[in-house]
Each structure stands twice: as C-alpha cells, then as structure tokens.
mmCIF file of C-alpha atoms in Angstrom:
data_model
loop_
_atom_site.group_PDB
_atom_site.id
_atom_site.type_symbol
_atom_site.label_atom_id
_atom_site.label_comp_id
_atom_site.label_asym_id
_atom_site.label_seq_id
_atom_site.Cartn_x
_atom_site.Cartn_y
_atom_site.Cartn_z
ATOM 1 C CA MET A 281 0.607 -27.011 -2.236
ATOM 2 C CA PRO A 282 -2.025 -25.772 0.220
ATOM 3 C CA GLY A 283 -5.612 -26.446 -0.698
ATOM 4 C CA THR A 284 -4.783 -29.348 -3.037
ATOM 5 C CA VAL A 285 -5.020 -32.220 -0.539
ATOM 6 C CA GLY A 286 -8.685 -33.027 -1.135
ATOM 7 C CA ASP A 287 -8.708 -32.733 -4.923
ATOM 8 C CA PRO A 288 -6.449 -35.228 -6.740
ATOM 9 C CA LYS A 289 -6.745 -33.333 -10.025
ATOM 10 C CA LYS A 290 -5.414 -30.139 -8.452
ATOM 11 C CA ALA A 291 -2.658 -32.093 -6.712
ATOM 12 C CA GLU A 292 -1.579 -33.569 -10.038
ATOM 13 C CA GLU A 293 -1.562 -30.104 -11.656
ATOM 14 C CA ALA A 294 0.532 -28.756 -8.786
ATOM 15 C CA PHE A 295 3.009 -31.626 -9.103
ATOM 16 C CA GLU A 296 3.349 -31.091 -12.872
ATOM 17 C CA MET A 297 3.851 -27.388 -12.249
ATOM 18 C CA MET A 298 6.735 -28.123 -9.866
ATOM 19 C CA LEU A 299 8.618 -30.443 -12.227
ATOM 20 C CA GLY A 300 11.632 -28.783 -13.821
ATOM 21 C CA ARG A 301 11.028 -25.343 -12.312
ATOM 22 C CA THR A 302 12.954 -23.274 -9.855
ATOM 23 C CA PRO A 303 11.221 -21.983 -6.730
ATOM 24 C CA ALA A 304 11.442 -18.438 -8.103
ATOM 25 C CA GLU A 305 9.625 -19.456 -11.295
ATOM 26 C CA MET A 306 6.923 -21.186 -9.260
ATOM 27 C CA ARG A 307 6.463 -18.123 -7.043
ATOM 28 C CA ALA A 308 6.227 -15.903 -10.122
ATOM 29 C CA GLU A 309 3.547 -18.117 -11.657
ATOM 30 C CA ILE A 310 1.572 -18.248 -8.411
ATOM 31 C CA ALA A 311 1.793 -14.459 -8.120
ATOM 32 C CA ALA A 312 0.589 -14.084 -11.721
ATOM 33 C CA ARG A 313 -2.379 -16.368 -11.024
ATOM 34 C CA LYS A 314 -3.292 -14.425 -7.893
ATOM 35 C CA GLN A 315 -3.028 -11.152 -9.808
ATOM 36 C CA THR A 316 -5.390 -12.494 -12.486
ATOM 37 C CA GLU A 317 -7.859 -13.588 -9.805
ATOM 38 C CA ILE A 318 -7.698 -10.153 -8.164
ATOM 39 C CA LEU A 319 -8.263 -8.386 -11.483
ATOM 40 C CA ARG A 320 -11.159 -10.691 -12.318
ATOM 41 C CA ALA A 321 -12.773 -10.013 -8.920
ATOM 42 C CA ALA A 322 -12.309 -6.263 -9.363
ATOM 43 C CA GLU A 323 -13.917 -6.397 -12.810
ATOM 44 C CA GLU A 324 -16.885 -8.329 -11.403
ATOM 45 C CA ALA A 325 -17.268 -5.784 -8.593
ATOM 46 C CA ARG A 326 -17.150 -2.923 -11.115
ATOM 47 C CA LYS A 327 -19.822 -4.574 -13.273
ATOM 48 C CA LYS A 328 -21.998 -5.177 -10.213
ATOM 49 C CA ALA A 329 -21.669 -1.534 -9.127
ATOM 50 C CA GLU A 330 -22.524 -0.356 -12.649
ATOM 51 C CA ALA A 331 -25.619 -2.583 -12.691
ATOM 52 C CA THR A 332 -26.689 -1.181 -9.310
ATOM 53 C CA ARG A 333 -26.182 2.352 -10.590
ATOM 54 C CA ARG A 334 -28.298 1.667 -13.672
ATOM 55 C CA ALA A 335 -31.008 0.099 -11.516
ATOM 56 C CA GLU A 336 -31.094 3.208 -9.312
ATOM 57 C CA ILE A 337 -31.520 5.399 -12.379
ATOM 58 C CA ALA A 338 -34.292 3.139 -13.683
ATOM 59 C CA GLU A 339 -36.091 3.273 -10.332
ATOM 60 C CA GLY A 340 -35.759 7.036 -10.199
ATOM 61 C CA LEU A 341 -33.655 7.125 -7.030
ATOM 62 C CA ALA A 342 -31.095 9.224 -8.826
ATOM 63 C CA GLU A 343 -32.495 11.885 -11.107
ATOM 64 C CA THR A 344 -29.656 11.770 -13.600
ATOM 65 C CA GLN A 345 -26.441 9.918 -14.287
ATOM 66 C CA LYS A 346 -24.564 13.051 -13.140
ATOM 67 C CA ASP A 347 -25.918 12.595 -9.599
ATOM 68 C CA LEU A 348 -24.232 9.213 -9.370
ATOM 69 C CA ASP A 349 -20.929 9.856 -11.109
ATOM 70 C CA PRO A 350 -19.871 13.518 -11.381
ATOM 71 C CA ARG A 351 -17.083 12.700 -13.849
ATOM 72 C CA LYS A 352 -19.520 11.490 -16.506
ATOM 73 C CA MET A 353 -21.241 13.717 -19.073
ATOM 74 C CA GLY A 354 -18.795 16.605 -18.805
ATOM 75 C CA GLY A 355 -18.621 16.360 -15.046
ATOM 76 C CA LYS A 356 -14.825 16.460 -14.797
ATOM 77 C CA ARG A 357 -14.897 20.215 -15.258
ATOM 78 C CA ARG A 358 -17.450 20.435 -12.437
ATOM 79 C CA VAL A 359 -15.223 18.399 -10.109
ATOM 80 C CA THR A 360 -12.272 20.679 -10.890
ATOM 81 C CA ALA A 361 -14.475 23.737 -10.309
ATOM 82 C CA LYS A 362 -15.524 22.352 -6.934
ATOM 83 C CA ARG A 363 -11.873 21.890 -5.907
ATOM 84 C CA PHE A 364 -10.943 25.341 -7.201
ATOM 85 C CA CYS A 365 -13.794 27.111 -5.396
ATOM 86 C CA GLY A 366 -12.993 25.222 -2.192
ATOM 87 C CA CYS A 367 -9.389 26.376 -2.483
ATOM 88 C CA VAL A 368 -10.445 30.010 -3.001
ATOM 89 C CA LYS A 369 -12.721 29.827 0.029
ATOM 90 C CA LYS A 370 -9.949 28.368 2.222
ATOM 91 C CA VAL A 371 -7.281 30.827 1.099
ATOM 92 C CA LYS A 372 -9.619 33.774 1.542
ATOM 93 C CA ALA A 373 -10.509 32.634 5.060
ATOM 94 C CA GLN A 374 -6.886 32.223 6.143
ATOM 95 C CA LYS A 375 -6.206 35.935 6.424
ATOM 96 C CA LYS A 376 -8.849 38.636 6.537
ATOM 97 C CA LYS A 377 -6.706 41.082 4.543
ATOM 98 C CA ARG A 378 -6.548 38.842 1.487
ATOM 99 C CA SER A 379 -8.965 39.747 -1.308
ATOM 100 C CA GLU A 380 -10.789 37.303 -3.540
ATOM 101 C CA GLY A 381 -8.560 38.247 -6.477
ATOM 102 C CA SER A 382 -5.380 37.257 -4.676
ATOM 103 C CA ALA A 383 -7.025 34.032 -3.463
ATOM 104 C CA ILE A 384 -7.958 33.182 -7.066
ATOM 105 C CA ALA A 385 -4.377 33.894 -8.163
ATOM 106 C CA ILE A 386 -2.938 31.605 -5.479
ATOM 107 C CA CYS A 387 -5.328 28.765 -6.337
ATOM 108 C CA THR A 388 -4.705 29.180 -10.073
ATOM 109 C CA SER A 389 -0.969 28.832 -9.595
ATOM 110 C CA SER A 390 -1.310 25.814 -7.299
ATOM 111 C CA LEU A 391 -4.112 23.870 -9.030
ATOM 112 C CA LEU A 392 -4.027 24.797 -12.719
ATOM 113 C CA TRP A 393 -0.435 25.699 -13.604
ATOM 114 C CA PRO A 394 1.001 22.239 -12.852
ATOM 115 C CA HIS A 395 -1.342 20.910 -15.573
ATOM 116 C CA GLY A 396 -0.298 23.577 -18.077
ATOM 117 C CA LYS A 397 -3.585 25.487 -17.771
ATOM 118 C CA THR A 398 -4.543 29.013 -16.876
ATOM 119 C CA LEU A 399 -7.852 30.496 -15.832
ATOM 120 C CA HIS A 400 -10.300 31.739 -18.459
ATOM 121 C CA SER A 401 -13.417 32.225 -16.340
ATOM 122 C CA VAL A 402 -14.743 30.967 -13.038
ATOM 123 C CA THR A 403 -18.069 31.032 -11.183
ATOM 124 C CA CYS A 404 -18.147 29.975 -7.537
ATOM 125 C CA ARG A 405 -21.797 30.498 -6.770
ATOM 126 C CA ARG A 406 -24.581 27.912 -6.807
ATOM 127 C CA ASN A 407 -23.636 26.331 -10.151
ATOM 128 C CA LYS A 408 -19.859 26.206 -9.989
ATOM 129 C CA SER A 409 -18.080 26.366 -13.331
ATOM 130 C CA LEU A 410 -14.483 26.683 -14.389
ATOM 131 C CA LYS A 411 -13.141 27.297 -17.878
ATOM 132 C CA THR A 412 -9.443 26.980 -18.523
ATOM 133 C CA GLN A 413 -7.108 27.487 -21.430
ATOM 134 C CA LYS A 414 -3.617 26.275 -22.257
ATOM 135 C CA ARG A 415 -0.691 28.303 -21.021
ATOM 136 C CA ARG A 416 1.726 29.582 -23.624
ATOM 137 C CA ALA A 417 5.193 28.127 -23.251
ATOM 138 C CA THR A 418 6.863 31.255 -24.618
ATOM 139 C CA ARG A 419 5.868 34.864 -24.774
ATOM 140 C CA LYS A 420 4.361 36.146 -28.021
ATOM 141 C CA LYS A 421 6.135 39.105 -29.625
#
C-alpha cells in the first residue's frame, strides 16, 4: 500500500486489511475511507468559514448577518425575488413591444409554476420582494 513503507504500524494494518478480502472489497473500503476524509475536511472548512463570518460580524465589517448570507433570516424569498426581477428585466428588454405585464407572466410560468407556486405580489424596485401562493391543482366550482 502506498504511504505505508515508513510506518510499520500502518503496514501491519494494511496487511491485516488484505487478508481474506477480494480486491473489490479492498477498493470499496479504501473508497469509503477517502469519502469520510473528504466529508471531514468539508465539515472543517464549513466551520472555519462560519467562524470567519461571525468574526466579521463582531468586527462590524458586515452590518448584519443578511449581508453575508442572503438565505438566512428570511432571505430565501429575497433571493427568489432577485431572480424573478432579473428575469422580468431580461424578457422586457428582448423585444420593445412586450409590456411589463407579459414579461411578468412569462417569468411566473417559467420560475414559479414548476415549484407549484403562483404570483401573489411582486415589487421590483429598490427593495425587491416577492410573495407567492400555492397553485390549485383543480378548478374550484
């Protein structure tokens, strides 16, 4: 096994691992170990980034938590509103004849309908906001 030449303890572990196992089983175990190492490293990186974020807030570099992570503290709606307003702006700019109402309709059908939502109200000015509601599966009679 590579990397076990210098350490006799690791060499012994590798030899014991090989006894009575097929090559496929050994590869699967090695892959599982690597996956655990990758996940552990990712978790450490996430914790380090979170600590950095908290330090920035404490130092006053970021005014609020929302400035750092827009999905926190109700920010998911803001992210969706940003995408929606960007879509409306693009669609409206594509053809000069198209009104804002038709651009909103196109963006509603492409961004909200796949998630089972429909538009309740939208504001695309300085503070973008988007309120949605569930679509009815069947028509009420």
